[in-house]
């Protein structure tokens, strides 16, 4: 999921924890092991228009979703959803979604209600500007997709959800942002025109089984939110960054919000794009750190991987490879932590793995002369990893094709 570049960089949705394993003889992608490291292979997708996949989630023990937007030259973006069922032997299939207002839109995040077998699930995206500006969400219930609008705050003109987390059919949370119009006055230099002032603030909403409702979020005007975890009823973790350019984590428990005490980043700014729980109770927060020179230009080091770990209530920074760049998403499996992101110097995707205190680079299929982005990663109970993103020719990077890689943890 991407927040507009004017506001932020990539943000990710929260994956759904599931249990179980595929049935014996179930169809699996052609991924292999090479010693102790997984080897990733590209998996074919259905033919269609161009586009980009922003993230992936495991919605039940057998089913993986990959989602983002259709994107073709000269057309508006539209929501895109692929599904892979390891039992079917059919590979990836595109899922038809309900019609919406028709404005440029995308799927930023997805979640399934635990125990629903993927039959109660949500997709969230951007505001669908029309007669009333609301955030677009799509709800799968009883095998049928339905558009469900979520409100923007008063005077909100545009916005979107960047992450969603589901606990029950009547307990779903989403975070994002909204542009709030502060004033409109006539423009004396342009008859009929207006001078508009606005600000952007964080948004938190709750689905109670009937409707999406806005929930107060402290310091909303000082916060950009990109990630969300709802580990238990009444408990939330929200990640992002504040107006000072520092990484930020907020925690709601027993009706009280607290700000996490994160490690200092001397001489650096930081942004968090993902919050991911580990099976041992460790909470991981990942994103990027960066610095500016005296002219407020990114320094020569560009984006650096930012990895934070909360063990026993204390946050610490985990050293990451200097070459890693911005981390957009991670998964935690018994085999270690696998991260995907983008290198600042080459604008290309990377994949790296942490086991214990050692980082390594899994084998990837050879890329062409153009660009290749890795935006999200998910893990199935059987250890299969799915990496999603896009490719493009160097001459026309704005014309992208969806990309899926499969490997093993």
mmCIF file of C-alpha atoms in Angstrom:
data_model
loop_
_atom_site.group_PDB
_atom_site.id
_atom_site.type_symbol
_atom_site.label_atom_id
_atom_site.label_comp_id
_atom_site.label_asym_id
_atom_site.label_seq_id
_atom_site.Cartn_x
_atom_site.Cartn_y
_atom_site.Cartn_z
ATOM 1 C CA UNK A 1 0.000 0.000 0.000
ATOM 2 C CA UNK A 2 1.301 3.364 -0.849
ATOM 3 C CA UNK A 3 0.587 6.671 0.801
ATOM 4 C CA UNK A 4 0.902 9.469 -1.796
ATOM 5 C CA UNK A 5 4.511 10.564 -2.171
ATOM 6 C CA UNK A 6 3.638 14.084 -1.070
ATOM 7 C CA UNK A 7 2.772 12.635 2.318
ATOM 8 C CA UNK A 8 4.860 9.546 2.726
ATOM 9 C CA UNK A 9 6.419 6.506 1.155
ATOM 10 C CA UNK A 10 5.169 2.961 1.065
ATOM 11 C CA UNK A 11 3.048 1.558 3.831
ATOM 12 C CA UNK A 12 1.860 -1.947 4.320
ATOM 13 C CA UNK A 13 -1.176 -3.791 5.499
ATOM 14 C CA UNK A 14 -1.159 -6.235 8.367
ATOM 15 C CA UNK A 15 -0.950 -9.904 7.418
ATOM 16 C CA UNK A 16 -3.318 -12.391 8.988
ATOM 17 C CA UNK A 17 -1.951 -15.080 11.263
ATOM 18 C CA UNK A 18 -3.256 -18.527 10.375
ATOM 19 C CA UNK A 19 -2.587 -22.069 11.439
ATOM 20 C CA UNK A 20 -2.607 -25.390 9.662
ATOM 21 C CA UNK A 21 -0.914 -26.825 6.587
ATOM 22 C CA UNK A 22 -1.893 -27.566 3.009
ATOM 23 C CA UNK A 23 -3.337 -30.966 2.262
ATOM 24 C CA UNK A 24 -1.018 -33.689 1.040
ATOM 25 C CA UNK A 25 -0.406 -33.438 -2.667
ATOM 26 C CA UNK A 26 -1.560 -29.819 -2.850
ATOM 27 C CA UNK A 27 -0.263 -27.805 -5.793
ATOM 28 C CA UNK A 28 2.679 -25.563 -4.954
ATOM 29 C CA UNK A 29 4.790 -23.122 -6.982
ATOM 30 C CA UNK A 30 8.083 -24.290 -8.401
ATOM 31 C CA UNK A 31 10.305 -22.899 -5.649
ATOM 32 C CA UNK A 32 13.324 -24.810 -4.403
ATOM 33 C CA UNK A 33 15.912 -24.787 -1.644
ATOM 34 C CA UNK A 34 19.602 -24.175 -2.201
ATOM 35 C CA UNK A 35 21.431 -25.293 0.917
ATOM 36 C CA UNK A 36 20.224 -23.176 3.825
ATOM 37 C CA UNK A 37 18.902 -20.341 1.641
ATOM 38 C CA UNK A 38 15.625 -20.268 -0.303
ATOM 39 C CA UNK A 39 15.729 -19.794 -4.050
ATOM 40 C CA UNK A 40 12.972 -17.582 -5.419
ATOM 41 C CA UNK A 41 11.359 -18.149 -8.791
ATOM 42 C CA UNK A 42 8.954 -15.992 -10.766
ATOM 43 C CA UNK A 43 5.396 -17.327 -10.855
ATOM 44 C CA UNK A 44 3.172 -16.684 -13.907
ATOM 45 C CA UNK A 45 0.142 -14.412 -13.563
ATOM 46 C CA UNK A 46 -3.012 -14.229 -15.678
ATOM 47 C CA UNK A 47 -2.653 -12.067 -18.802
ATOM 48 C CA UNK A 48 -4.068 -8.583 -18.513
ATOM 49 C CA UNK A 49 -3.396 -4.882 -18.379
ATOM 50 C CA UNK A 50 -0.342 -3.477 -16.664
ATOM 51 C CA UNK A 51 -0.282 -2.840 -12.967
ATOM 52 C CA UNK A 52 1.569 -3.072 -9.692
ATOM 53 C CA UNK A 53 1.128 -5.313 -6.654
ATOM 54 C CA UNK A 54 1.505 -3.421 -3.377
ATOM 55 C CA UNK A 55 1.279 -6.220 -0.827
ATOM 56 C CA UNK A 56 0.257 -9.807 -0.112
ATOM 57 C CA UNK A 57 -1.429 -11.603 2.791
ATOM 58 C CA UNK A 58 -2.181 -15.191 3.725
ATOM 59 C CA UNK A 59 -5.934 -15.209 4.353
ATOM 60 C CA UNK A 60 -6.300 -18.892 5.322
ATOM 61 C CA UNK A 61 -3.954 -21.916 5.489
ATOM 62 C CA UNK A 62 -4.228 -22.485 1.735
ATOM 63 C CA UNK A 63 -5.012 -19.133 0.142
ATOM 64 C CA UNK A 64 -2.685 -16.220 -0.606
ATOM 65 C CA UNK A 65 -3.850 -12.852 -1.872
ATOM 66 C CA UNK A 66 -1.777 -10.338 -3.823
ATOM 67 C CA UNK A 67 -3.246 -6.918 -4.458
ATOM 68 C CA UNK A 68 -2.608 -3.419 -5.752
ATOM 69 C CA UNK A 69 -3.810 -1.685 -8.885
ATOM 70 C CA UNK A 70 -4.276 -2.038 -12.601
ATOM 71 C CA UNK A 71 -2.145 0.620 -14.247
ATOM 72 C CA UNK A 72 -2.040 1.167 -17.975
ATOM 73 C CA UNK A 73 -0.691 4.125 -19.913
ATOM 74 C CA UNK A 74 -3.367 6.768 -20.295
ATOM 75 C CA UNK A 75 -5.891 5.107 -17.957
ATOM 76 C CA UNK A 76 -6.865 5.511 -14.323
ATOM 77 C CA UNK A 77 -5.664 3.092 -11.671
ATOM 78 C CA UNK A 78 -8.256 0.542 -10.601
ATOM 79 C CA UNK A 79 -8.259 -2.105 -7.822
ATOM 80 C CA UNK A 80 -6.507 -5.404 -8.600
ATOM 81 C CA UNK A 81 -6.725 -8.655 -6.616
ATOM 82 C CA UNK A 82 -5.089 -12.015 -7.378
ATOM 83 C CA UNK A 83 -5.648 -15.219 -5.402
ATOM 84 C CA UNK A 84 -3.616 -18.433 -5.166
ATOM 85 C CA UNK A 85 -5.121 -21.603 -3.650
ATOM 86 C CA UNK A 86 -2.463 -24.268 -3.024
ATOM 87 C CA UNK A 87 -5.126 -27.015 -3.330
ATOM 88 C CA UNK A 88 -6.511 -26.057 -6.726
ATOM 89 C CA UNK A 89 -3.558 -26.596 -9.065
ATOM 90 C CA UNK A 90 -4.716 -23.537 -11.038
ATOM 91 C CA UNK A 91 -1.996 -21.062 -10.122
ATOM 92 C CA UNK A 92 -2.796 -17.395 -9.593
ATOM 93 C CA UNK A 93 -6.247 -16.177 -10.625
ATOM 94 C CA UNK A 94 -7.654 -12.649 -10.802
ATOM 95 C CA UNK A 95 -10.684 -12.073 -8.568
ATOM 96 C CA UNK A 96 -13.501 -9.945 -9.960
ATOM 97 C CA UNK A 97 -14.326 -7.031 -7.658
ATOM 98 C CA UNK A 98 -17.494 -4.937 -7.434
ATOM 99 C CA UNK A 99 -17.799 -1.722 -9.393
ATOM 100 C CA UNK A 100 -17.102 1.491 -7.524
ATOM 101 C CA UNK A 101 -17.236 5.227 -8.267
ATOM 102 C CA UNK A 102 -14.659 4.934 -11.015
ATOM 103 C CA UNK A 103 -12.030 7.358 -9.789
ATOM 104 C CA UNK A 104 -8.373 6.353 -9.751
ATOM 105 C CA UNK A 105 -8.026 3.861 -6.920
ATOM 106 C CA UNK A 106 -6.015 0.957 -5.547
ATOM 107 C CA UNK A 107 -5.998 -1.725 -2.854
ATOM 108 C CA UNK A 108 -3.557 -0.776 -0.125
ATOM 109 C CA UNK A 109 -4.211 -3.492 2.457
ATOM 110 C CA UNK A 110 -6.264 -6.612 3.147
ATOM 111 C CA UNK A 111 -7.239 -8.739 6.141
ATOM 112 C CA UNK A 112 -9.428 -11.755 6.866
ATOM 113 C CA UNK A 113 -11.355 -12.446 10.057
ATOM 114 C CA UNK A 114 -9.585 -15.275 11.924
ATOM 115 C CA UNK A 115 -11.483 -18.543 11.761
ATOM 116 C CA UNK A 116 -13.594 -17.442 8.790
ATOM 117 C CA UNK A 117 -11.629 -19.533 6.286
ATOM 118 C CA UNK A 118 -11.164 -16.379 4.242
ATOM 119 C CA UNK A 119 -14.935 -16.010 3.814
ATOM 120 C CA UNK A 120 -15.073 -12.772 5.869
ATOM 121 C CA UNK A 121 -12.404 -10.423 4.546
ATOM 122 C CA UNK A 122 -11.690 -6.779 3.816
ATOM 123 C CA UNK A 123 -9.863 -4.757 1.153
ATOM 124 C CA UNK A 124 -9.141 -1.070 1.787
ATOM 125 C CA UNK A 125 -7.907 1.715 -0.472
ATOM 126 C CA UNK A 126 -8.280 5.399 -1.280
ATOM 127 C CA UNK A 127 -11.115 7.895 -1.102
ATOM 128 C CA UNK A 128 -13.600 7.551 -3.934
ATOM 129 C CA UNK A 129 -14.364 11.184 -4.731
ATOM 130 C CA UNK A 130 -17.967 11.716 -5.753
ATOM 131 C CA UNK A 131 -21.104 13.229 -4.327
ATOM 132 C CA UNK A 132 -19.664 12.479 -0.909
ATOM 133 C CA UNK A 133 -15.948 11.866 -0.357
ATOM 134 C CA UNK A 134 -15.516 8.590 1.512
ATOM 135 C CA UNK A 135 -12.801 5.977 1.822
ATOM 136 C CA UNK A 136 -13.313 2.899 -0.337
ATOM 137 C CA UNK A 137 -13.478 -0.500 1.346
ATOM 138 C CA UNK A 138 -14.654 -3.825 -0.048
ATOM 139 C CA UNK A 139 -16.136 -6.527 2.161
ATOM 140 C CA UNK A 140 -16.286 -10.228 1.302
ATOM 141 C CA UNK A 141 -19.066 -11.975 3.214
ATOM 142 C CA UNK A 142 -20.892 -15.181 2.328
ATOM 143 C CA UNK A 143 -19.036 -15.399 -0.981
ATOM 144 C CA UNK A 144 -20.195 -11.952 -2.136
ATOM 145 C CA UNK A 145 -18.198 -8.741 -2.438
ATOM 146 C CA UNK A 146 -19.827 -5.474 -1.375
ATOM 147 C CA UNK A 147 -18.649 -1.860 -1.416
ATOM 148 C CA UNK A 148 -18.752 -0.328 2.058
ATOM 149 C CA UNK A 149 -17.898 3.353 2.456
ATOM 150 C CA UNK A 150 -15.975 4.660 5.456
ATOM 151 C CA UNK A 151 -16.396 8.303 6.520
ATOM 152 C CA UNK A 152 -13.752 10.983 6.302
ATOM 153 C CA UNK A 153 -13.469 13.492 9.158
ATOM 154 C CA UNK A 154 -15.449 16.734 8.953
ATOM 155 C CA UNK A 155 -14.242 18.862 6.018
ATOM 156 C CA UNK A 156 -12.252 15.915 4.708
ATOM 157 C CA UNK A 157 -11.807 16.034 0.943
ATOM 158 C CA UNK A 158 -9.517 13.111 0.239
ATOM 159 C CA UNK A 159 -7.771 10.304 2.126
ATOM 160 C CA UNK A 160 -7.283 6.589 2.342
ATOM 161 C CA UNK A 161 -6.560 3.579 4.501
ATOM 162 C CA UNK A 162 -3.018 2.254 4.609
ATOM 163 C CA UNK A 163 -3.567 -0.786 6.864
ATOM 164 C CA UNK A 164 -6.380 -2.970 8.179
ATOM 165 C CA UNK A 165 -6.522 -5.625 10.901
ATOM 166 C CA UNK A 166 -9.438 -7.943 11.700
ATOM 167 C CA UNK A 167 -10.221 -9.637 15.020
ATOM 168 C CA UNK A 168 -13.849 -10.641 14.484
ATOM 169 C CA UNK A 169 -16.766 -9.990 12.166
ATOM 170 C CA UNK A 170 -17.715 -7.009 14.325
ATOM 171 C CA UNK A 171 -14.206 -5.931 15.332
ATOM 172 C CA UNK A 172 -12.127 -4.644 12.402
ATOM 173 C CA UNK A 173 -9.715 -1.693 12.534
ATOM 174 C CA UNK A 174 -8.215 0.481 9.807
ATOM 175 C CA UNK A 175 -5.750 3.389 9.833
ATOM 176 C CA UNK A 176 -4.879 5.942 7.220
ATOM 177 C CA UNK A 177 -4.906 9.647 6.518
ATOM 178 C CA UNK A 178 -7.194 12.454 5.408
ATOM 179 C CA UNK A 179 -6.724 15.852 3.826
ATOM 180 C CA UNK A 180 -8.804 18.338 5.821
ATOM 181 C CA UNK A 181 -9.880 21.641 4.253
ATOM 182 C CA UNK A 182 -9.257 24.499 6.685
ATOM 183 C CA UNK A 183 -10.530 27.347 4.540
ATOM 184 C CA UNK A 184 -11.684 28.318 1.067
ATOM 185 C CA UNK A 185 -11.562 31.953 -0.025
ATOM 186 C CA UNK A 186 -12.023 33.553 -3.458
ATOM 187 C CA UNK A 187 -8.820 33.955 -5.453
ATOM 188 C CA UNK A 188 -8.594 37.647 -6.470
ATOM 189 C CA UNK A 189 -6.182 36.735 -9.253
ATOM 190 C CA UNK A 190 -8.527 34.211 -10.877
ATOM 191 C CA UNK A 191 -12.249 34.911 -11.186
ATOM 192 C CA UNK A 192 -14.228 31.942 -9.938
ATOM 193 C CA UNK A 193 -11.122 30.374 -8.415
ATOM 194 C CA UNK A 194 -10.404 29.604 -4.784
ATOM 195 C CA UNK A 195 -7.442 29.714 -2.446
ATOM 196 C CA UNK A 196 -7.606 26.555 -0.358
ATOM 197 C CA UNK A 197 -5.644 25.870 2.804
ATOM 198 C CA UNK A 198 -5.576 22.375 4.241
ATOM 199 C CA UNK A 199 -3.714 19.973 6.478
ATOM 200 C CA UNK A 200 -3.243 16.215 6.621
ATOM 201 C CA UNK A 201 -3.997 14.175 9.714
ATOM 202 C CA UNK A 202 -4.024 10.520 10.753
ATOM 203 C CA UNK A 203 -7.309 8.616 10.752
ATOM 204 C CA UNK A 204 -8.383 5.610 12.821
ATOM 205 C CA UNK A 205 -11.683 3.802 12.160
ATOM 206 C CA UNK A 206 -13.510 0.767 13.572
ATOM 207 C CA UNK A 207 -15.989 -1.599 11.910
ATOM 208 C CA UNK A 208 -18.562 -2.709 14.484
ATOM 209 C CA UNK A 209 -20.415 -5.155 12.257
ATOM 210 C CA UNK A 210 -22.715 -2.460 10.919
ATOM 211 C CA UNK A 211 -20.665 0.546 9.859
ATOM 212 C CA UNK A 212 -17.216 2.126 9.868
ATOM 213 C CA UNK A 213 -16.938 4.750 12.606
ATOM 214 C CA UNK A 214 -14.217 7.318 13.273
ATOM 215 C CA UNK A 215 -12.261 6.829 16.500
ATOM 216 C CA UNK A 216 -10.301 9.577 18.232
ATOM 217 C CA UNK A 217 -6.553 9.254 17.754
ATOM 218 C CA UNK A 218 -4.368 11.465 19.960
ATOM 219 C CA UNK A 219 -2.068 13.922 18.165
ATOM 220 C CA UNK A 220 -3.638 13.021 14.818
ATOM 221 C CA UNK A 221 -2.336 16.196 13.174
ATOM 222 C CA UNK A 222 1.214 15.349 14.302
ATOM 223 C CA UNK A 223 1.223 11.790 12.994
ATOM 224 C CA UNK A 224 1.462 9.918 9.701
ATOM 225 C CA UNK A 225 0.317 6.319 10.160
ATOM 226 C CA UNK A 226 1.242 3.458 7.873
ATOM 227 C CA UNK A 227 0.831 0.214 9.807
ATOM 228 C CA UNK A 228 -1.520 -1.416 12.291
ATOM 229 C CA UNK A 229 -1.766 -4.480 14.504
ATOM 230 C CA UNK A 230 -4.780 -5.502 16.547
ATOM 231 C CA UNK A 231 -3.470 -8.435 18.648
ATOM 232 C CA UNK A 232 -6.450 -8.644 21.018
ATOM 233 C CA UNK A 233 -9.809 -6.936 21.634
ATOM 234 C CA UNK A 234 -9.192 -3.423 22.885
ATOM 235 C CA UNK A 235 -5.476 -3.463 22.038
ATOM 236 C CA UNK A 236 -3.866 -1.712 19.061
ATOM 237 C CA UNK A 237 -0.365 -0.960 17.841
ATOM 238 C CA UNK A 238 0.024 1.811 15.248
ATOM 239 C CA UNK A 239 3.266 2.673 13.446
ATOM 240 C CA UNK A 240 4.431 5.606 11.337
ATOM 241 C CA UNK A 241 6.277 8.851 12.005
ATOM 242 C CA UNK A 242 5.671 12.251 13.560
ATOM 243 C CA UNK A 243 5.945 15.789 12.238
ATOM 244 C CA UNK A 244 9.543 16.047 13.480
ATOM 245 C CA UNK A 245 10.535 13.201 11.160
ATOM 246 C CA UNK A 246 11.008 10.682 13.960
ATOM 247 C CA UNK A 247 9.661 7.106 13.848
ATOM 248 C CA UNK A 248 6.568 6.700 15.989
ATOM 249 C CA UNK A 249 4.700 3.789 17.558
ATOM 250 C CA UNK A 250 1.445 4.276 19.474
ATOM 251 C CA UNK A 251 -0.103 1.621 21.731
ATOM 252 C CA UNK A 252 -3.727 1.423 22.900
ATOM 253 C CA UNK A 253 -4.511 -0.831 25.855
ATOM 254 C CA UNK A 254 -7.306 -0.669 28.426
ATOM 255 C CA UNK A 255 -8.554 2.538 26.815
ATOM 256 C CA UNK A 256 -5.248 4.388 27.215
ATOM 257 C CA UNK A 257 -2.870 5.511 24.480
ATOM 258 C CA UNK A 258 0.882 5.561 25.096
ATOM 259 C CA UNK A 259 3.814 6.534 22.880
ATOM 260 C CA UNK A 260 6.573 3.933 22.602
ATOM 261 C CA UNK A 261 10.052 4.909 23.765
ATOM 262 C CA UNK A 262 12.000 4.195 20.574
ATOM 263 C CA UNK A 263 15.790 4.299 20.163
ATOM 264 C CA UNK A 264 17.292 7.625 19.134
ATOM 265 C CA UNK A 265 18.556 7.984 15.560
ATOM 266 C CA UNK A 266 21.477 10.419 15.925
ATOM 267 C CA UNK A 267 21.700 12.656 12.875
ATOM 268 C CA UNK A 268 18.898 10.774 11.100
ATOM 269 C CA UNK A 269 15.181 10.927 10.492
ATOM 270 C CA UNK A 270 13.077 7.782 10.408
ATOM 271 C CA UNK A 271 9.808 6.352 9.097
ATOM 272 C CA UNK A 272 8.133 3.059 9.951
ATOM 273 C CA UNK A 273 6.111 1.209 7.307
ATOM 274 C CA UNK A 274 5.425 -2.124 8.986
ATOM 275 C CA UNK A 275 4.621 -3.702 12.354
ATOM 276 C CA UNK A 276 5.021 -7.469 12.458
ATOM 277 C CA UNK A 277 4.633 -9.884 15.391
ATOM 278 C CA UNK A 278 6.931 -12.859 15.895
ATOM 279 C CA UNK A 279 5.804 -16.241 17.257
ATOM 280 C CA UNK A 280 7.831 -15.642 20.436
ATOM 281 C CA UNK A 281 6.008 -12.399 21.247
ATOM 282 C CA UNK A 282 8.665 -10.120 19.772
ATOM 283 C CA UNK A 283 7.237 -7.128 17.900
ATOM 284 C CA UNK A 284 9.184 -5.861 14.883
ATOM 285 C CA UNK A 285 8.938 -2.380 13.350
ATOM 286 C CA UNK A 286 10.638 -1.718 10.012
ATOM 287 C CA UNK A 287 11.084 1.124 7.560
ATOM 288 C CA UNK A 288 13.851 3.545 6.671
ATOM 289 C CA UNK A 289 16.221 6.077 8.181
ATOM 290 C CA UNK A 290 17.738 8.935 6.190
ATOM 291 C CA UNK A 291 19.575 12.227 6.548
ATOM 292 C CA UNK A 292 19.641 15.536 4.684
ATOM 293 C CA UNK A 293 22.577 17.759 3.815
ATOM 294 C CA UNK A 294 22.685 21.495 4.482
ATOM 295 C CA UNK A 295 20.615 22.150 1.353
ATOM 296 C CA UNK A 296 17.888 19.732 2.518
ATOM 297 C CA UNK A 297 18.774 17.189 -0.113
ATOM 298 C CA UNK A 298 19.084 13.474 0.719
ATOM 299 C CA UNK A 299 22.675 12.699 1.607
ATOM 300 C CA UNK A 300 24.812 10.357 -0.456
ATOM 301 C CA UNK A 301 23.878 7.360 1.689
ATOM 302 C CA UNK A 302 20.204 7.623 0.727
ATOM 303 C CA UNK A 303 17.661 5.455 2.516
ATOM 304 C CA UNK A 304 18.997 3.011 5.076
ATOM 305 C CA UNK A 305 17.132 0.024 6.442
ATOM 306 C CA UNK A 306 15.551 0.714 9.819
ATOM 307 C CA UNK A 307 14.800 -2.358 11.938
ATOM 308 C CA UNK A 308 13.467 -2.024 15.506
ATOM 309 C CA UNK A 309 12.651 -4.893 17.870
ATOM 310 C CA UNK A 310 10.530 -4.896 21.022
ATOM 311 C CA UNK A 311 11.438 -7.699 23.395
ATOM 312 C CA UNK A 312 10.124 -7.659 26.949
ATOM 313 C CA UNK A 313 8.730 -4.145 26.534
ATOM 314 C CA UNK A 314 12.009 -2.527 25.426
ATOM 315 C CA UNK A 315 12.649 -1.289 21.899
ATOM 316 C CA UNK A 316 16.114 -1.641 20.381
ATOM 317 C CA UNK A 317 17.598 -0.997 16.952
ATOM 318 C CA UNK A 318 18.808 -4.069 15.087
ATOM 319 C CA UNK A 319 21.836 -3.476 12.817
ATOM 320 C CA UNK A 320 20.980 -3.993 9.142
ATOM 321 C CA UNK A 321 23.166 -4.293 6.018
ATOM 322 C CA UNK A 322 24.301 -0.904 4.705
ATOM 323 C CA UNK A 323 23.231 -1.977 1.214
ATOM 324 C CA UNK A 324 19.693 -2.947 2.209
ATOM 325 C CA UNK A 325 17.935 0.396 1.668
ATOM 326 C CA UNK A 326 14.342 1.071 2.662
ATOM 327 C CA UNK A 327 12.457 -1.934 4.096
ATOM 328 C CA UNK A 328 8.823 -2.011 3.004
ATOM 329 C CA UNK A 329 7.666 -5.306 4.507
ATOM 330 C CA UNK A 330 8.872 -8.339 6.474
ATOM 331 C CA UNK A 331 7.634 -11.752 7.554
ATOM 332 C CA UNK A 332 8.783 -13.661 10.609
ATOM 333 C CA UNK A 333 8.994 -17.445 10.267
ATOM 334 C CA UNK A 334 10.806 -20.197 12.178
ATOM 335 C CA UNK A 335 13.507 -19.928 9.517
ATOM 336 C CA UNK A 336 14.180 -16.279 10.292
ATOM 337 C CA UNK A 337 13.087 -12.837 9.137
ATOM 338 C CA UNK A 338 12.759 -12.105 5.427
ATOM 339 C CA UNK A 339 12.546 -8.462 4.335
ATOM 340 C CA UNK A 340 11.797 -6.735 1.025
ATOM 341 C CA UNK A 341 12.338 -3.142 -0.010
ATOM 342 C CA UNK A 342 14.028 -0.757 -2.395
ATOM 343 C CA UNK A 343 17.606 0.474 -2.737
ATOM 344 C CA UNK A 344 17.966 4.230 -2.966
ATOM 345 C CA UNK A 345 20.890 4.216 -5.391
ATOM 346 C CA UNK A 346 19.418 1.893 -8.008
ATOM 347 C CA UNK A 347 15.651 2.210 -7.412
ATOM 348 C CA UNK A 348 15.518 -1.573 -7.523
ATOM 349 C CA UNK A 349 13.990 -4.112 -5.216
ATOM 350 C CA UNK A 350 16.033 -6.149 -2.768
ATOM 351 C CA UNK A 351 15.359 -9.166 -0.587
ATOM 352 C CA UNK A 352 17.383 -9.940 2.542
ATOM 353 C CA UNK A 353 17.145 -12.402 5.409
ATOM 354 C CA UNK A 354 18.038 -12.260 9.111
ATOM 355 C CA UNK A 355 18.732 -15.443 11.056
ATOM 356 C CA UNK A 356 20.069 -14.902 14.527
ATOM 357 C CA UNK A 357 22.445 -11.957 14.100
ATOM 358 C CA UNK A 358 23.438 -12.691 10.484
ATOM 359 C CA UNK A 359 21.974 -11.194 7.311
ATOM 360 C CA UNK A 360 22.114 -13.018 3.980
ATOM 361 C CA UNK A 361 20.757 -12.630 0.463
ATOM 362 C CA UNK A 362 18.575 -15.387 -1.018
ATOM 363 C CA UNK A 363 18.932 -16.253 -4.685
ATOM 364 C CA UNK A 364 16.603 -14.354 -7.023
ATOM 365 C CA UNK A 365 15.742 -14.932 -10.671
ATOM 366 C CA UNK A 366 17.772 -12.770 -13.016
ATOM 367 C CA UNK A 367 16.104 -9.465 -13.781
ATOM 368 C CA UNK A 368 16.014 -7.741 -17.146
ATOM 369 C CA UNK A 369 17.598 -4.405 -18.044
ATOM 370 C CA UNK A 370 14.674 -2.444 -16.583
ATOM 371 C CA UNK A 371 13.306 -1.988 -13.080
ATOM 372 C CA UNK A 372 12.043 -4.498 -10.537
ATOM 373 C CA UNK A 373 10.266 -3.476 -7.327
ATOM 374 C CA UNK A 374 9.470 -5.649 -4.297
ATOM 375 C CA UNK A 375 6.655 -4.132 -2.232
ATOM 376 C CA UNK A 376 5.313 -6.889 0.026
ATOM 377 C CA UNK A 377 5.899 -10.383 1.366
ATOM 378 C CA UNK A 378 3.761 -13.041 3.070
ATOM 379 C CA UNK A 379 4.285 -16.550 4.435
ATOM 380 C CA UNK A 380 2.054 -19.627 4.292
ATOM 381 C CA UNK A 381 1.948 -22.188 7.122
ATOM 382 C CA UNK A 382 3.892 -24.675 4.986
ATOM 383 C CA UNK A 383 6.822 -22.225 4.755
ATOM 384 C CA UNK A 384 6.103 -20.913 1.270
ATOM 385 C CA UNK A 385 7.013 -17.237 0.850
ATOM 386 C CA UNK A 386 5.322 -14.920 -1.634
ATOM 387 C CA UNK A 387 6.985 -11.678 -2.758
ATOM 388 C CA UNK A 388 4.993 -9.179 -4.828
ATOM 389 C CA UNK A 389 5.831 -6.028 -6.735
ATOM 390 C CA UNK A 390 6.238 -4.933 -10.340
ATOM 391 C CA UNK A 391 8.616 -4.762 -13.291
ATOM 392 C CA UNK A 392 9.076 -2.142 -15.987
ATOM 393 C CA UNK A 393 11.333 -1.384 -18.946
ATOM 394 C CA UNK A 394 14.025 1.214 -18.320
ATOM 395 C CA UNK A 395 12.665 3.403 -21.141
ATOM 396 C CA UNK A 396 9.076 3.417 -19.818
ATOM 397 C CA UNK A 397 9.168 2.905 -16.027
ATOM 398 C CA UNK A 398 5.620 4.234 -15.678
ATOM 399 C CA UNK A 399 4.274 1.237 -17.626
ATOM 400 C CA UNK A 400 4.475 -1.566 -15.070
ATOM 401 C CA UNK A 401 3.606 -5.247 -14.954
ATOM 402 C CA UNK A 402 2.656 -7.125 -11.770
ATOM 403 C CA UNK A 403 5.320 -9.450 -10.352
ATOM 404 C CA UNK A 404 5.088 -12.474 -8.026
ATOM 405 C CA UNK A 405 8.045 -14.481 -6.750
ATOM 406 C CA UNK A 406 7.763 -17.657 -4.685
ATOM 407 C CA UNK A 407 10.331 -19.226 -2.390
ATOM 408 C CA UNK A 408 10.556 -21.073 0.922
ATOM 409 C CA UNK A 409 11.417 -19.943 4.410
#
